[in-house]
Amino acid sequence: MKKCLFSVWALIVTGTQLFAQSPTVLTVKADKPTATIQPTMWGIFFEDINLGADGGIYAELVKNRSFEFNAPMMGWKEQKEGEAFGSTLVENRLEKGATNPRYIHVTANSDKGKYGLINEGFRGMGIKQGETYDFSVWTRKTDASSLTLHIELINTKGEVIGKADLTPTDKDWKKQSVSLTATATEPKAKLAVWFVGTGNLDLDMISLFPKNTWKQRPNGLRADLVQLLADMKPGFLRFPGGCIVEGRELSTRYQWKKTVGEVQSREMVINRWNTEFKHRPTPDYFQTFGLGFYEYFLLAEDIGAEPLPILNCGMACQFNSAEVVPMSEIDPFIQDALDLIEFANGSTDTKWGKLRADMGHPKPFNLKLLGVGNEQWGPQYLERLPLFTKAIKEKYPTIKLVNSSGTDPNGERFDYLNKNLRSMNVDIIDEHYYRAPDWFLQNAHRYDNYDRNGPKIFAGEYAAQSVATVSPDNKNNWKCALAEAAFMTGLERNADVVHMASYAPLFAHAEGWQWTPDLIWFDNLRSYGTPNYYVQKLYSVHKGTQVVPLVQKNEAVAGQNDLYASSVLDKNTQELVVKIVNTSDKSQTTNVVIESAKKVGKTGKLWILKSENLESVNSFEDPTLVSPAEQSVTLKGKQISLTLAPNSFSVVRVKLS
Ligand code: AHR
């Protein structure tokens, strides 16, 4: 009987072993680099969409500070208490070429009460206890009266959580400032400007900034949001978009020259996303350009990214008005491009180089890349582009130009431009793909057969769409992020062709967005990276310097057994980095065999990004639900054995010496 039981047990054990999955063997040819990875490989796409700039990274808390919105008092409310008298009149200088023509004329008598103006901020103002806020205003005394300003921060209960006083002093326009410290934290505060005394006063550019901006810069950026960008160690910063470059019509296109110089002289325009989607109207969305081209260059420099400005090429958005500037009037657009290069790189005795120096940056920004047009298509683009290319290359032959391949990664428009741009032997082609997660999985091979000697590729805008492009129901869920991670192994493997890539869009205000999915979500006080953010960050932080082949049975790993993988060397740290994505719902065992003449470390580091639920998203309540967990791995000789969790993205780093 005993013998019989033993045999049954032996049978079960043997059977289990028979059915146990044998590990997938992946071989890394660490001695056979195939391509150099550009320092620009993984970068950032910035556009003022979803309150990305005004109401977002640009830390100004006052909405419509200069009364230039179409409705001049949008964001402002008069407030009267007791028997105070007060009135506010919008006046317009109507000077020729005035860039900030409107201001307000206030008449008040607060002897028997209070009269003031309340600003609601961008969906409220995020105020933090103990932090200092800098209030500033341009005023002009119009008579001998002595109106003074009493400034208050007010919480949602109507309580004062910060205050200060300011006495206007001049008969001519003058900027004055005062600081206040908040006594409480409030995500939805308002700013009150009370007029104390009796008399008249002109006011403009009423502004409130946290002192604690990124690098404590006045007119600065929100520190938490820039930190999230800096943490990605991005290779480039593309700005200012996106469709915003084009404008819905030419009159609202992005004009960089109107975004530099004194902040009070920058001419505001309506934001194209204000009216784009009927299902997400944003009537208070304008571009004040407080975050203008100088600030973008500075941001790029701060976070160690190559600046990549994209300029309008005489074409408005082809989804909207599709206006084009006649060929006979294209010259000023080309001149804008030449002047921008001078602004970024020119010596301080050039016109535009001097402006850069006057703004605080005598050293050049060392611009190397420039985009001509955003999502343009058709013969109109091919008619205009060569004129830009010729003029820019003649004067600045080392500048690399980024050119549009349209809106989609395939189809008639793409084929037409792709063919023509290749025959023109352009520098870099910008490809965009907003597609379903499956598309990303199926396209992990996309660049394997691209011409190695042709133009380089910039995957300039991409994001997996959980429902459909521009659907307001799209989610930044793990399924999408995982598909992007899998696809990105193909970008990395083909780094000889793909020189740059960026997820889009970048930012979204939880209460002010128009487009989803987005890489980083924020409200007035908080921010978090999505699972997609962590995918981007893992790639960028572990970018490496050279691609080395990672194969299964001599083939690139791009979907076999639902695995996607790539591998790079980091010659700065003498390390090998292996990235493996398991898109199956089963755990898989793999043995990564490192073929290398060098010694391999005994241990390595492993970062795992995973979730059991493909629908998982990060949120303000659980901002790091899907975020990398770090652990160490022990190698057996030159072999890394990994049990890849279902639906997971793993990054391993080991020393080679
Ligand atoms: O990223 C959102 C928009 O998508 C961009 O502005 C545009 O280039 C693309 O169509």
XYZ file of C-alpha atoms and ligand atoms in Angstrom:
667
model
C 0.000 0.000 0.000
C 2.828 2.379 0.994
C 4.628 1.651 -2.251
C 1.480 2.332 -4.211
C 0.979 5.772 -2.562
C 4.599 6.663 -3.291
C 4.124 5.837 -6.955
C 1.027 8.034 -7.239
C 2.887 10.943 -5.587
C 5.878 10.399 -7.877
C 3.563 10.473 -10.849
C 1.971 13.747 -9.739
C 5.371 15.421 -9.191
C 6.723 14.218 -12.527
C 3.546 15.290 -14.238
C 3.770 18.782 -12.751
C 7.333 19.090 -13.919
C 6.336 17.898 -17.339
C 3.696 20.597 -17.621
C 5.725 23.378 -15.925
C 6.586 26.046 -18.462
C 10.224 26.064 -19.443
C 11.807 29.507 -19.232
C 12.012 31.638 -22.340
C 15.648 32.209 -23.141
C 16.508 35.732 -24.240
C 20.039 36.440 -25.373
C 21.687 39.826 -25.091
C 24.665 40.337 -27.377
C 26.336 42.867 -25.140
C 29.496 42.960 -27.237
C 27.687 43.851 -30.445
C 26.258 47.376 -30.260
C 24.087 48.155 -33.270
C 23.273 51.830 -32.789
C 24.049 54.914 -30.778
C 21.196 56.247 -28.708
C 20.783 59.968 -29.168
C 20.837 62.028 -25.979
C 17.538 63.419 -27.283
C 15.870 59.997 -27.471
C 13.131 60.420 -24.831
C 11.682 63.866 -24.350
C 8.697 66.022 -23.518
C 5.939 67.485 -25.673
C 4.516 70.643 -24.116
C 1.358 72.350 -25.273
C -0.931 74.854 -23.600
C -3.905 72.501 -23.697
C -5.942 71.351 -20.659
C -4.816 74.519 -18.775
C -1.255 73.285 -19.227
C 0.275 76.786 -19.165
C -2.171 79.432 -17.903
C -3.848 77.824 -14.908
C -1.172 75.116 -14.891
C 2.595 75.193 -14.982
C 2.621 79.008 -15.221
C 2.168 79.857 -11.572
C 0.087 83.044 -11.980
C -2.998 82.680 -9.782
C -5.058 85.577 -11.132
C -7.213 84.858 -14.141
C -7.533 87.661 -16.700
C -5.028 89.852 -14.857
C -4.946 92.496 -17.574
C -8.629 92.526 -18.559
C -7.830 91.441 -22.113
C -10.147 88.419 -22.252
C -12.954 88.877 -24.799
C -15.261 89.666 -21.884
C -12.995 92.148 -20.071
C -14.236 91.353 -16.551
C -14.296 87.556 -16.932
C -12.950 86.017 -13.723
C -13.666 89.208 -11.744
C -16.661 90.171 -9.623
C -17.484 93.420 -7.939
C -18.273 93.160 -4.237
C -20.009 95.795 -2.155
C -20.606 95.648 1.559
C -22.564 98.133 3.665
C -23.212 101.440 2.009
C -19.980 101.713 0.138
C -19.992 103.296 -3.267
C -17.870 101.916 -6.037
C -17.718 101.443 -9.772
C -15.318 99.847 -12.210
C -14.971 101.009 -15.758
C -13.015 99.159 -18.432
C -10.972 101.666 -20.383
C -9.079 101.065 -23.601
C -6.011 103.061 -24.581
C -6.716 102.413 -28.258
C -3.112 103.301 -29.001
C -1.862 102.086 -32.321
C -0.173 98.732 -31.814
C -1.083 98.569 -28.106
C -0.484 95.017 -26.928
C -2.249 95.361 -23.595
C -4.769 98.106 -24.317
C -7.302 97.613 -21.533
C -7.124 98.586 -17.885
C -9.736 99.442 -15.263
C -10.682 102.756 -13.756
C -12.049 102.383 -10.239
C -14.022 105.016 -8.375
C -14.763 104.243 -4.743
C -15.925 105.630 -1.444
C -15.594 103.142 1.348
C -16.480 105.433 4.227
C -19.613 103.454 5.017
C -18.674 99.996 3.848
C -16.418 98.099 1.491
C -15.989 98.053 -2.285
C -13.697 95.630 -3.997
C -13.020 93.226 -6.840
C -12.775 89.486 -6.364
C -10.779 87.264 -8.694
C -11.796 83.606 -8.863
C -8.506 82.243 -10.178
C -8.322 79.253 -12.478
C -10.973 77.012 -10.901
C -9.975 78.712 -7.628
C -6.461 79.436 -6.395
C -4.293 76.837 -4.680
C -2.942 78.407 -1.496
C -0.648 76.694 1.014
C -0.422 77.495 4.696
C 2.794 79.268 5.675
C 3.780 80.092 2.106
C 4.395 83.586 0.843
C 2.497 85.038 -2.109
C 3.646 88.036 -4.118
C 0.900 90.421 -5.107
C 1.695 93.031 -7.747
C -0.276 95.599 -9.688
C 0.279 98.446 -12.098
C -1.513 101.584 -10.884
C -1.910 105.202 -11.930
C -3.375 107.821 -9.641
C -5.771 109.941 -11.628
C -6.427 112.594 -8.988
C -5.160 113.754 -5.630
C -7.318 111.255 -3.786
C -5.830 108.624 -1.585
C -7.340 105.255 -2.457
C -5.288 102.458 -0.970
C -5.556 98.719 -1.634
C -6.310 96.097 0.961
C -5.511 92.648 -0.405
C -7.032 89.478 1.012
C -6.920 85.782 0.282
C -10.297 84.267 1.058
C -11.185 80.610 1.575
C -14.408 78.918 0.485
C -16.031 79.758 3.842
C -15.366 83.442 3.217
C -12.631 83.601 5.853
C -9.522 85.681 5.346
C -6.410 83.478 5.121
C -3.858 86.121 4.159
C -3.758 89.893 3.854
C -1.608 92.887 2.996
C -1.936 96.583 2.179
C -0.528 98.580 -0.653
C -0.572 102.325 -1.226
C -0.399 103.460 -4.844
C 2.059 106.313 -5.105
C 2.393 107.587 -8.655
C 0.582 109.714 -11.180
C 2.209 107.680 -13.951
C 1.811 103.944 -14.457
C 3.964 102.115 -11.922
C 4.274 98.526 -10.772
C 4.101 98.014 -7.013
C 4.265 94.807 -5.017
C 3.522 93.467 -1.596
C 3.796 89.984 -0.101
C 1.360 88.106 2.072
C 1.663 84.879 4.004
C -1.158 82.356 3.993
C -2.502 81.233 7.348
C -4.287 78.172 5.948
C -4.227 75.760 3.028
C -7.066 76.156 0.539
C -7.404 74.648 -2.942
C -10.140 77.050 -4.011
C -9.171 80.422 -2.597
C -10.063 83.761 -4.144
C -8.252 87.064 -4.199
C -9.998 90.197 -2.994
C -8.736 93.679 -3.785
C -10.581 96.184 -1.581
C -10.435 99.894 -2.319
C -10.023 101.796 0.928
C -10.763 105.539 1.159
C -12.298 107.817 -1.410
C -11.178 108.564 -4.924
C -10.178 107.173 -8.301
C -7.479 104.829 -9.484
C -6.400 103.098 -12.698
C -5.217 99.503 -12.384
C -3.744 96.895 -14.718
C -1.850 93.577 -14.499
C -3.248 92.546 -11.117
C -1.140 89.519 -10.308
C -0.503 86.985 -7.565
C 2.305 84.409 -7.625
C 3.558 81.974 -5.034
C 7.073 82.985 -4.012
C 7.987 79.350 -4.081
C 8.029 78.891 -7.838
C 10.494 76.607 -9.630
C 13.940 77.972 -8.725
C 12.122 80.817 -6.929
C 11.860 82.762 -10.170
C 9.491 85.743 -10.291
C 6.878 85.294 -13.057
C 7.817 81.658 -12.598
C 6.542 78.118 -12.947
C 4.788 75.754 -10.548
C 7.556 73.937 -8.722
C 5.782 70.571 -8.288
C 4.944 70.338 -11.988
C 8.421 71.226 -13.184
C 9.851 68.742 -10.699
C 7.836 65.947 -12.316
C 9.377 66.944 -15.652
C 12.900 67.230 -14.267
C 12.554 63.768 -12.708
C 12.081 62.335 -16.186
C 15.532 63.598 -17.216
C 14.107 64.442 -20.635
C 16.328 64.654 -23.684
C 14.362 67.476 -25.289
C 11.477 69.829 -24.700
C 9.190 70.402 -27.672
C 7.158 73.611 -27.376
C 4.708 75.321 -27.704
C 2.644 72.490 -29.278
C 0.734 70.991 -31.021
C -2.146 72.601 -32.841
C -1.597 75.744 -30.807
C 1.275 76.526 -33.156
C -1.139 76.650 -36.072
C -4.116 78.432 -34.532
C -7.682 77.719 -35.579
C -7.096 80.557 -38.022
C -3.897 82.391 -38.900
C -4.758 85.382 -36.714
C -4.588 83.202 -33.599
C -1.464 81.274 -34.595
C 1.429 81.193 -32.155
C 3.755 84.137 -32.825
C 6.858 83.790 -30.704
C 7.869 87.448 -30.982
C 4.689 88.427 -29.168
C 5.655 86.181 -26.260
C 9.010 87.718 -25.336
C 10.046 90.965 -23.654
C 8.281 92.620 -20.731
C 5.462 90.420 -19.506
C 2.976 93.330 -19.428
C 3.564 93.953 -23.123
C 2.883 90.446 -24.374
C -0.222 90.358 -26.504
C -2.747 87.808 -25.380
C -4.808 85.621 -27.727
C -7.708 83.266 -27.262
C -6.521 79.716 -26.684
C -7.531 77.499 -29.604
C -8.727 74.853 -27.122
C -11.219 77.379 -25.695
C -13.773 76.453 -28.328
C -12.390 73.290 -29.943
C -14.609 70.645 -28.346
C -18.310 71.232 -27.798
C -18.258 68.536 -25.140
C -15.493 70.329 -23.196
C -16.008 74.067 -23.729
C -13.521 76.237 -21.835
C -14.682 79.832 -22.326
C -12.070 81.257 -19.972
C -9.078 79.771 -21.795
C -6.675 82.372 -23.177
C -2.930 82.546 -23.697
C -1.366 85.362 -21.722
C 2.137 84.255 -22.767
C 3.516 84.855 -19.291
C 5.074 81.550 -20.217
C 6.618 82.636 -23.507
C 9.540 81.534 -25.630
C 12.205 82.897 -23.276
C 10.664 80.963 -20.387
C 10.426 77.802 -22.511
C 14.122 78.025 -23.357
C 14.902 78.558 -19.692
C 12.769 75.597 -18.700
C 14.544 73.383 -21.224
C 17.886 74.495 -19.865
C 16.802 73.945 -16.257
C 15.751 70.362 -16.862
C 18.688 69.508 -19.104
C 16.591 69.117 -22.261
C 17.423 70.275 -25.791
C 14.947 72.997 -26.770
C 12.788 72.128 -29.788
C 10.564 75.041 -30.794
C 7.958 74.367 -33.467
C 7.008 77.334 -35.650
C 4.033 78.171 -37.783
C 4.829 77.782 -41.488
C 2.094 80.004 -42.869
C -0.677 77.466 -42.357
C -3.518 77.446 -39.839
C -4.908 74.183 -38.480
C -6.174 72.120 -41.398
C -8.878 70.568 -39.223
C -10.239 74.088 -38.620
C -10.015 77.046 -41.010
C -7.169 75.525 -43.075
C -6.148 79.079 -43.979
C -2.778 79.481 -45.632
C -0.762 82.591 -46.133
C -0.282 83.330 -49.855
C 3.155 82.419 -51.137
C 3.797 86.079 -51.896
C 3.461 86.827 -48.160
C 5.421 83.960 -46.669
C 8.638 85.915 -46.061
C 7.770 87.268 -42.585
C 7.127 83.684 -41.438
C 10.562 82.627 -42.661
C 12.070 85.699 -41.057
C 10.452 84.690 -37.756
C 12.319 81.397 -37.953
C 15.646 83.079 -38.697
C 15.083 85.608 -35.931
C 14.242 82.878 -33.476
C 17.590 81.226 -34.094
C 19.216 84.600 -33.512
C 17.193 85.039 -30.322
C 18.360 81.647 -29.057
C 21.937 81.600 -30.278
C 22.914 85.042 -31.547
C 25.555 87.189 -29.919
C 24.361 89.927 -27.643
C 25.114 92.580 -30.225
C 22.495 91.191 -32.601
C 18.953 92.546 -32.322
C 17.392 89.347 -31.007
C 20.441 88.142 -29.095
C 20.388 91.451 -27.254
C 16.759 90.929 -26.276
C 17.677 87.522 -24.852
C 20.480 89.159 -22.859
C 18.190 91.976 -21.694
C 15.748 89.359 -20.479
C 18.483 87.856 -18.328
C 20.313 85.261 -20.428
C 23.374 86.668 -22.201
C 24.675 83.166 -22.861
C 23.177 81.479 -25.933
C 20.599 78.749 -25.436
C 22.429 76.629 -27.987
C 19.434 75.795 -30.130
C 20.085 72.852 -32.456
C 16.595 71.755 -33.506
C 13.683 73.614 -35.049
C 10.298 72.384 -36.233
C 8.611 73.850 -39.317
C 4.851 73.370 -38.987
C 2.938 71.052 -36.682
C 0.456 68.602 -38.193
C 0.497 69.985 -41.738
C -0.362 67.925 -44.753
C -0.848 68.160 -48.485
C 0.859 70.035 -51.311
C 0.491 73.384 -49.501
C 3.014 72.188 -46.942
C 5.414 70.920 -49.570
C 5.161 74.235 -51.350
C 6.086 76.232 -48.243
C 8.558 73.954 -46.490
C 11.442 74.189 -49.017
C 11.504 77.966 -48.662
C 12.014 77.663 -44.909
C 14.590 74.930 -45.337
C 16.611 76.869 -47.896
C 16.681 80.100 -45.886
C 17.483 78.398 -42.586
C 20.115 76.035 -43.962
C 21.815 78.850 -45.850
C 22.225 80.922 -42.725
C 22.394 78.202 -40.068
C 23.544 74.964 -41.735
C 23.907 73.023 -38.481
C 20.309 73.478 -37.337
C 18.370 70.248 -37.802
C 14.833 70.713 -39.035
C 11.817 68.712 -37.932
C 9.135 68.304 -40.620
C 5.540 67.160 -40.404
C 4.191 63.910 -41.810
C 0.626 64.919 -41.033
C -1.788 63.675 -38.433
C -1.658 59.892 -38.801
C 0.975 57.192 -39.012
C -0.450 55.755 -42.226
C -2.950 56.484 -44.981
C -2.957 58.753 -47.981
C -1.749 61.937 -46.266
C 1.066 60.147 -44.528
C 2.181 58.252 -47.642
C 2.191 61.400 -49.736
C 4.316 63.393 -47.313
C 6.522 60.509 -46.278
C 7.435 59.797 -49.893
C 8.075 63.434 -50.727
C 9.967 64.305 -47.555
C 12.209 61.307 -48.117
C 12.938 62.328 -51.658
C 13.823 65.793 -50.324
C 16.188 64.061 -47.887
C 14.931 66.115 -44.936
C 16.592 65.853 -41.525
C 13.827 64.608 -39.240
C 10.245 63.476 -39.890
C 7.699 63.985 -37.124
C 5.202 61.097 -36.884
C 2.085 61.156 -34.692
C 0.029 58.236 -33.479
C -3.018 58.435 -31.274
C -4.181 54.853 -31.598
C -5.749 51.914 -29.722
C -3.487 49.882 -27.398
C -3.495 46.996 -29.895
C -2.046 49.235 -32.569
C 0.937 49.857 -30.320
C 1.465 46.135 -29.803
C 1.147 45.402 -33.495
C 3.565 48.172 -34.380
C 6.494 47.179 -32.211
C 8.145 46.236 -35.513
C 7.232 49.520 -37.244
C 10.755 50.851 -37.623
C 12.610 47.578 -38.220
C 12.437 48.058 -41.972
C 12.794 51.825 -42.236
C 15.592 53.102 -44.456
C 18.680 53.288 -42.237
C 20.155 56.055 -44.391
C 17.041 58.178 -44.775
C 15.626 60.941 -42.570
C 15.550 60.340 -38.837
C 12.265 59.858 -37.029
C 10.737 61.939 -34.280
C 7.786 60.113 -32.726
C 6.544 63.560 -31.796
C 3.098 62.799 -30.378
C 1.760 59.454 -29.272
C -0.528 57.944 -26.683
C -2.635 54.805 -26.571
C -6.331 55.699 -26.518
C -8.446 53.457 -24.294
C -11.689 54.377 -26.120
C -10.967 56.446 -29.246
C -8.991 59.529 -30.224
C -10.463 62.693 -28.679
C -13.005 60.667 -26.710
C -13.533 62.356 -23.332
C -13.779 58.868 -21.847
C -10.176 57.892 -22.558
C -8.321 56.833 -19.439
C -4.666 56.804 -18.537
C -4.998 53.183 -17.559
C -2.392 50.480 -17.188
C -3.498 48.733 -20.367
C -2.562 51.795 -22.419
C 0.688 52.402 -20.570
C 1.710 48.767 -20.961
C 1.036 48.868 -24.710
C 3.150 52.013 -24.971
C 5.951 50.316 -23.029
C 5.839 47.371 -25.439
C 5.879 49.655 -28.480
C 8.770 51.659 -27.075
C 11.016 48.585 -27.129
C 10.683 48.939 -30.917
C 11.658 52.617 -30.778
C 14.659 51.778 -28.651
C 15.721 48.827 -30.784
C 15.652 51.157 -33.791
C 17.470 54.077 -32.186
C 19.632 54.427 -35.293
C 16.476 55.629 -37.076
C 14.338 56.955 -34.224
C 16.139 59.882 -32.669
C 13.370 61.364 -30.552
C 10.041 60.406 -29.009
C 7.481 62.120 -26.792
C 4.100 61.225 -25.295
C 1.296 63.767 -25.839
C -0.347 65.735 -24.404
C 1.697 66.411 -21.293
C -0.510 68.129 -18.703
C -4.169 68.235 -17.730
C -5.968 70.191 -15.025
C -8.538 67.873 -13.454
C -11.230 70.536 -13.780
C -10.065 72.311 -16.897
C -9.083 69.685 -19.454
C -10.221 69.326 -23.044
C -8.213 66.272 -24.136
C -7.534 62.982 -22.456
C -5.358 60.894 -21.919
C -2.507 63.062 -20.630
C 0.805 62.252 -19.004
C 0.467 64.303 -15.806
C -2.710 65.359 -14.017
C -2.944 68.167 -11.516
C -5.344 70.383 -9.631
C -4.619 73.632 -7.854
C -2.461 72.025 -5.170
C -1.688 68.467 -6.210
C -0.182 66.616 -9.135
C 0.585 63.044 -10.084
C 2.169 61.027 -12.850
C 0.012 58.489 -14.652
C 1.163 54.901 -15.308
C 2.151 56.252 -18.747
C 4.363 58.806 -17.000
C 6.215 56.048 -15.191
C 6.724 54.166 -18.455
C 8.197 57.296 -20.039
C 10.341 57.952 -17.007
C 11.728 54.414 -16.867
C 12.758 54.620 -20.497
C 14.292 58.043 -20.149
C 16.130 57.477 -16.893
C 17.473 54.180 -18.248
C 18.154 55.524 -21.721
C 21.673 54.165 -22.110
C 24.080 55.118 -24.866
C 24.104 52.167 -27.306
C 21.594 49.609 -28.457
C 22.635 45.977 -28.160
C 20.683 43.111 -29.722
C 18.299 41.214 -27.486
C 16.981 38.152 -29.279
C 14.977 35.020 -28.852
C 16.156 32.380 -31.290
C 17.949 35.130 -33.209
C 14.856 37.268 -33.631
C 13.966 40.573 -32.031
C 11.483 40.071 -29.211
C 8.371 41.866 -30.407
C 5.297 39.893 -29.491
C 6.422 36.243 -29.304
C 4.726 34.759 -26.207
C 3.386 38.281 -25.565
C 6.871 39.456 -24.714
C 8.512 42.642 -25.966
C 12.102 43.444 -25.066
C 15.085 45.627 -25.829
C 18.482 46.210 -24.368
C 21.024 49.014 -24.164
C 24.475 49.657 -22.789
C 25.249 52.664 -20.693
C 28.862 53.398 -21.374
C 28.897 56.171 -18.773
C 28.214 53.720 -15.975
C 29.420 50.511 -17.647
C 26.027 48.921 -17.221
C 23.694 46.820 -19.273
C 19.988 47.683 -19.198
C 17.339 45.169 -20.221
C 13.692 46.153 -20.655
C 11.047 43.434 -20.885
C 7.306 43.851 -21.219
C 5.011 40.920 -20.535
C 1.575 41.697 -21.984
C 0.077 38.303 -21.156
C -2.112 37.721 -18.129
C 0.207 34.931 -16.969
C 3.512 35.157 -15.239
C 6.381 34.055 -17.458
C 9.822 32.841 -16.510
C 12.720 34.079 -18.581
C 16.427 33.558 -18.541
C 18.320 36.494 -19.923
C 21.691 35.238 -21.076
C 24.334 37.924 -21.418
C 26.907 37.274 -24.094
C 29.798 39.506 -23.167
C 33.568 39.370 -22.934
C 33.252 41.521 -19.855
C 32.543 40.323 -16.371
C 28.987 40.696 -15.251
C 28.031 41.904 -11.769
C 26.744 39.355 -9.273
C 23.705 41.422 -8.500
C 21.672 43.978 -10.359
C 18.714 46.257 -9.824
C 15.219 45.612 -11.044
C 12.325 48.054 -11.405
C 8.901 46.529 -11.913
C 5.876 48.446 -13.066
C 2.745 46.323 -12.924
C -0.870 46.021 -11.969
C -3.138 43.025 -11.780
C -5.895 45.132 -13.234
C -5.426 46.564 -16.712
C -7.992 49.250 -15.899
C -5.919 50.597 -12.990
C -5.266 54.321 -13.018
C -3.372 56.619 -10.682
C -5.333 59.376 -8.974
C -4.990 62.214 -6.485
C -6.048 59.767 -3.783
C -3.654 57.042 -4.904
C -1.030 58.827 -7.001
C 1.479 55.985 -7.118
C -0.859 52.992 -7.380
C 0.906 52.007 -10.587
C 4.509 53.084 -10.089
C 7.841 51.275 -10.200
C 8.908 49.068 -7.297
C 12.649 48.618 -6.967
C 14.366 45.424 -5.875
C 17.669 43.651 -6.403
C 18.330 40.585 -8.556
C 21.020 37.976 -8.170
C 22.685 36.667 -11.293
C 23.852 33.146 -11.930
C 27.039 33.780 -13.817
C 25.994 35.686 -16.890
C 22.352 34.821 -16.568
C 19.463 36.767 -15.099
C 16.468 34.624 -14.191
C 13.278 36.596 -13.978
C 9.727 35.678 -13.230
C 7.826 38.310 -15.139
C 4.554 39.161 -13.465
C 1.428 39.161 -15.639
C 1.016 42.495 -17.446
C 4.271 43.938 -16.267
C 7.134 46.089 -17.432
C 10.542 45.238 -15.965
C 13.805 47.106 -16.243
C 17.024 45.423 -15.109
C 20.389 47.129 -14.715
C 23.580 45.143 -14.205
C 27.212 46.147 -14.073
C 29.628 45.045 -16.787
C 33.284 45.435 -16.039
O -1.908 66.542 -28.369
C -3.115 67.103 -28.730
C -3.166 67.488 -30.188
O -3.093 66.354 -30.987
C -2.036 68.331 -30.687
O -2.224 69.670 -30.438
C -2.026 68.073 -32.142
O -0.762 68.231 -32.731
C -2.581 66.672 -32.255
O -3.605 66.611 -33.183
